[in-house]
Structure formats: structure tokens, C-alpha cells
Amino acid sequence: MTENKILIIDDDQHLLLALTARLKAKNYRVICAADAISAITVARREVPDLVILDLGLPAGDGFRVLERMRDLTDLVAIPVIVLSARDPADNRKRALDAGAVAFFQKPPDNHEFLSAIRHALGETVALSTFLRT
Amino acid sequence: MTAKASPRVDASEDLPSASLILSPRDSGRLRESFDMVTSATLQGQLLDFSAWSEILTTYGRTMKVAVALTDSQGQILGKCHNAQPVWQLVHDAARSWGSGCPFCLTTHVPCTAVAEALQTGGAVMVRDQAGLTHVAVPLLLGKLRFGAIIAGQVFDRYPDPLLLRRVAKEFGVSAQRLWELAREQRPVSDAILQASGDLLCALGNAFLRQRYGAILEAKLAETNGRFRLLVEGVRDHALFTMDPTGRVTSWNGGAERLLGYVEAEIVGQNFSCIFTGEDIQNHVPEKQLNQAMEEGRAENEGWRVRGNRNRFWANVNITAVENAGLARGFAIIVHDVTEQRKVATVLEEARQERECLQEKLISHVSHELRTPLTAIYLFTTNLLDGVFGDLTPDQHEHLTFALDNVKQLKSMVGDLLDITRVETHKLTVDPQHLSLAKLIDDVLSTCLTNAAVKNITLRSDVAPGVPFIWADPARVRQILINLIDNGIKFASAGGNVTVATRPAENEGFLCLSVSDTGCGISRENREIVFDRLSQVRSTAEASRTGLGLGLFISRELVSLHGGRIWVESELGHGSIFCFTLPVFSLAKLCAHVLTATNLEAGCVALIAVEVAAVEGAVQADLLLEIRKVLERCIRPGLDVLLPSMSDAQPVGTFFIVACTDDKGFEVIASRLVRELQNFDSASKLKPVISSTTSLLAPGPFGEEQIADVAARVEQLVQTHLLGKERLK
């Protein structure tokens, strides 16, 4: 099985650096985008298996990215995990309603976060396998 | 020698203080009691001689007698119609009056006429040793003795020269002069005197009563006048009265000023004219009068209208004025509180703005803190987890400490946000069906690192078969972690922290406890330990960590679940923090479906949705997705998708308690099948949908039967009997 490709969209360079290192160590291929506009461009070019999305982004809100992804047929099936410093009380439901598969508040618990990533990737595999057979 | 005259004066029942029962014989006590109940002023006014003189003079002149008025002690208050100059002469000459009675001229024995008249309540005629006769009549109001009138002649026959001389000598006046005066006196016989005594009695008492009435009237008028002045003097409140139908009957100056109508134009009008058109349409005036009529008073605030149609915000008090249970009308006080309301509104807005700003500030701060915190956390965990290779034991230890601090900081940021939510009442819980056994194990493993530092053993003492609870898992986690961390902080090294469950005293609740083997908490600290920012300084471990908000937030969270939290402790013997959470109740969850009406109409069904894959087992993740699909299918507010009521791995059977009958079931079943097929376009999922209404015994349904149905549903679900029995 090929390595899963994960796109991290976040404007915090240190977070990108640290998360990339962690995910690479888990044998994922990681690509990054630091603003809302390039996020869509990179996503369409690379078609990642999973997107990790921050909500507060330059040049547009994370929710806009989520909506845009749901409008584009090539991106609609890609699972998105929201990772934001924002209050989950106000944002979790909104993010899930907008099509995210999970919401994590920063800083996330590593174990839970990584298992959610596995889950999100595994789920797509399982469903697609399921639907293919 | 005494002779009694009749009739007695009857006590009149409608006079004041008539209820005072006195023994007429006990004149000493009588006087005392009288003094107690009647003010000296009233006595003075009643027996004011200037008021009496006219009637007494007329009487004396007509009857050819002298008349004197005395108080209840026999003291002369005044005398009149000196028809008998001789009497005047001796009276004026006398320095001391032995008998105390001006009519007893020739004796020093005290005259008992007044006392006797007061005691018997009738006219008493007395003849002194000199053969002189006078009559005393009592003045009575009810049973109260006010005084007496004495009437008589000094001489009742042609003067006896010897007697005259004796009198003249005794009183030191000229015998010659006395003789001249006495010769002109005309006699009055005893019989006439006695008859006139009765007349005097009737006359005197009639006048006394009239006088009493006049005094009361004057007093009432004075009080009314004062009250009116007072009412008129109230300028900033409108005071007015109404008859039972709501028509204005009086109107004060304040009302004129505040409401803009003068008394002449408003009296007789209905008070609804001060209400807004909208209120009148909604029958608010009538409603308020009805409320006042029923409850005695009604207070409310709202817009009212002045004569010039301007509105003002009024505080209105309506009091029903009653007499013997019959409504006689209403008294209304209206106060213009427009300014106060403005101030209150401005204050409230300022408060809300401040709260809003505070919330924004804290959520901003929390957000800004989280970003660098995340970076530190990720870098630290990357190093610790060996992303960049192995660490030396020292490096590992130091990084672990760094990570502990990051976690502490993280929970403080969380607390900060929670505390703002408490203040703005935005702290909420999202309860669900929850298995405690799993949750507690999970929490304990989280706290393990922390406990290991102090070599503290964490124990779980959860009874098997502990009921499911109805709570927010994240919040229960938070409460438990707070309490366990607290326990670890205060337990001495090598001690224990134990999480246990037991039934709570309150039915429908489960009690969770976290006990430690620490230093305990003193009585006074036990009361403040849950207060905000209270941090009990431990003698053993004087370290202050955290914001001191954990227990406060825990208390708020527990109370949001409807439970309560407390601490049992003794200094030196550790502490037990206990809190209660509601037990999951299927009956409560389905209360809106399992109603007597629904059950009697036979429109409650338990629907089972079994999902099996054509090949192999259905994966747990897929089951979660299917649950989401089903959640979208059911009609919110009508049907309930039951939580997975088993601790075991998720199974492919879902249960719905639906508000439907057999016909409705077909519709729901076809919708469920359609949705599941849409979800799984390849049709590899095989949903089997069955329903049962057999859990319904024939009605009628009381609370007990409903509880039985709920228990039966729960049993069916728990044992998955439904799927096996295939009830249809």
C-alpha cells in the first residue's frame, strides 16, 4: 500500500514543522499550506488522502476552505480533521456539520489525534474497499 | 339615709369600650380600668363644663335647683344656676369642704351620693343630717362611668332659724345675711326632686352621648383632613381610588401632575385611560383588577399613558379595599420609574458589554496561548517519542518535566475559558448514555504518570454492573481528573487515590467518590474548598499549583448535570470527594414517547434495525456511520434512537422507540431502508427492520404501567431478545 498523503493547512510555521516531523516519522507523506487560497490549489494539485485544517487562516477562514472542498468533486471525498485553538463549544458542531470528520482543540492529545488520523484514513480505505467489492 | 331613684340608665352596646366588662360594685377597680381605657384628653373633652353649662343652667333654672357637674371621683368640675344665693354664699366662704359635696352643708361626713350613683348606675337621692336633699345621677357610656351631675337645693323648706345660725357660724358668714337670702328661697319637695333626678339622668346621658359623638366626628374630620393633606402632599406618586368597576373615585395632586388629568375630568372615568391601546386590547386593566380582587393586591411595571398621550414607565400598585369581604374598590399608587428604568437598562447594557468584552478577551487570550503551547507540546512529544532518535535518560527526564508543565498550562488555559463560561452562563453539558467502568479506567491511565512521580497507587473500586449514567463524557472526565489530581497533590508519597462508585441517597443518581490518603481538610476549609480561587494550603505539601479553579469548575459541572458535590474529611485521615450524577433512564429518555395517551392509542413501537454485511462482519467504524444515518432518519422530538446500551463491542442492532402504529411503522421502515441503501449504494448492507407493539399490555396507563413498559423495553434491548424473537 502506498503511503498516505496528508495536507496540513496552518499558518503557524512551528506547528507545521513539528507536526510534519511527527507524521513523517509515522511514514506519512506530508505537504503543507499556510493560507486558505494556496490550500485549495495545493489540495487540487496533490489530492491528499487527508487534510488537517486550522480555522484561523490568512486570506480566508478554515470554514471557507471546508466549504470549497465540499464543492469541488475532486476534493469532496477527502476527509478533513479540524485542528484549531478555537473554542470547541462554538466550533465543533459547525465544523462537523460542514463536513469535517473530527474536531481537535489545540494542543491535541497526541495519542487521540494520531488515532483519529488513522481512523480517518482507515475509514476511507474501509468504505472504499467495501464499496468497491 | 339614702333613697334610690329609678330607672337605671341602660348600657348602650354600640358605644366604644362597651366590651369592657366591669363589676359595678367594684368602683375602685372600675376607676382604674376606666383610666386605662379612656385617655385623659377624652375625659376632659367629654366633661368640658363650658359645653355642659348651657343645658345644666337651663335645667337648674326650670327646676329651681342648683346643678353641679363632677368627674367619676366626685370632684366638682363646675356649677351653675345659682338660684340659691345662700348656697353661693356658703360655698364661696368655705375654705375646706369636709363632705366634698357642695350640697351637704351641715355635715362633715363624706357624701356618698356620686359614688353610689356611679356604682348602681341610677339616680341616688341623699338627705344629709341637716335634712337637706340632693340627687346625684351617673354619666355613663356603656359600662364606663364618666362622672355625675348633682342637683338639689341647699334648703328644701323654709329656713329654720336655728339651722341657719348654725350654718352661718360654721362657715363664718353673717347670720343676718343668710336669713335674708334664705327667706327668698322657694322650696322644692323631695318628690319633685326625685322625679327631676330621673329626668336629669336621661338628659345628662343623652347629652353625654351626643357629646361623645361630636368629639369622635371632630376627630375623624381631623384625621381625614390630615390624611387628605398627606395624600395631596405626595407629589411624585399618583394616588387615586376606584370603585369595584374601575371608575376613578378620587385623585390626588400627584396623580394630576404625573398622569396629566385634573380631578374634575377624571373622576367617574374608567382608569383604563392610563393604559396603552395595546394593553387595553389585551384586557390588561381588567386582568390587573381581577388579580387585585383575588389576591388582595397586584403590582406590575409597564408603559402607561399620560393625558397628553406621552408614555412613561410606571410601577403600579393596586390594593383591593375591602369591607367585610365585599370589595369596596381599589387604591392605586402609580410611580414614574422611567428614569430608574433607563439607568437600569444602561447598567445592564454596560454589564453585558463588560461580560462580552471579558469573554472575548479571555477567549482571545486562551486562543493566543494555545498556539505557542501547541508548538511546544508537539516539539516536546516529538523528542520524547524518539522522532529524532533516542534520548539519554537525563534528556528524557527533563523533557518529561517540560511536558508535565505544558499539560498543566494546557489545563489552566482550559479552566480560564470555563470560568468565563460560568460567568456568562455559557458553560453547558451535553449528556449522553455513558459507561462509567470504561471511562474511569481511561481517566486513571491518564493520571498514571502524575501519580507515579509521588509513587501513589491509583485504584478503581467500581462495582460490577454499575448502571450507565446520563452525563457528558468529556465533563465527567474533567471532574474526575480534577479530583484525582487534587488527591495526588495532597496524598502523602506512597499513598493511594481510589475512585469508587456507590448508589446515591437520591434515587436516580449514582455517587462517585475520589478518596485519598492525604492530610485531610479541616471543617472550615471544607466549606470553602469549592469556592472560586480557594486553595487550601496543605501543611505537608505547601506547593501551589494550578489556578485554584478546578474544584469550583467541578462544582459547576456537577450542578449542570443536576447532581451535587461535597467533601467528607477529617484532618489527618484523608479526604473523600463525592459527587452525584444522574443514572441513565430509558424511561426519562423516552418520556415524550412513552406517555399514557400514546400507549393507550397503541402508537408506540420498538423498532429494531439489524444491519448485517453480506460478506464478513460489519466494522465498528461503519456502525458509527450507520448510527449517524439512523439519527438523521428518525423524527426529532417524536422518535428516540436508543444509545448503544452495552459495554461490549458495538453490535449491528439499533433500537428506535417510535411514536407510531403499525401503519406508520411501514412508512418509517421503508424510509430507513431507503436511507441505508443510499448510504450504501452497492447494497451490501442488509438491513432487517422489525417492530413490536407486544410490549403494550391493554390500558389504562398510569405512571406505574409506563415505568413497566420502559423496563420491558430496556430488558428487550439489553438482552437483544427482540432480534431473536422476531416480534412482528
Tab-separated table of N, CA and C in Angstrom, chain A residues 8 31 90 108 119:
chain	number	residue	atom	x	y	z
A	8	ILE	N	-1.376	19.484	5.539
A	8	ILE	CA	-1.625	20.273	6.747
A	8	ILE	C	-1.803	21.729	6.335
A	31	ILE	N	2.423	17.283	3.085
A	31	ILE	CA	2.570	18.533	2.355
A	31	ILE	C	1.884	19.632	3.173
A	90	ASP	N	-18.127	26.451	20.442
A	90	ASP	CA	-18.728	27.226	19.356
A	90	ASP	C	-18.437	26.626	17.978
A	108	PRO	N	-3.663	19.169	20.794
A	108	PRO	CA	-4.409	17.902	20.838
A	108	PRO	C	-3.615	16.869	21.626
A	119	HIS	N	-7.841	6.548	11.944
A	119	HIS	CA	-9.254	6.253	11.779
A	119	HIS	C	-9.787	6.870	10.487
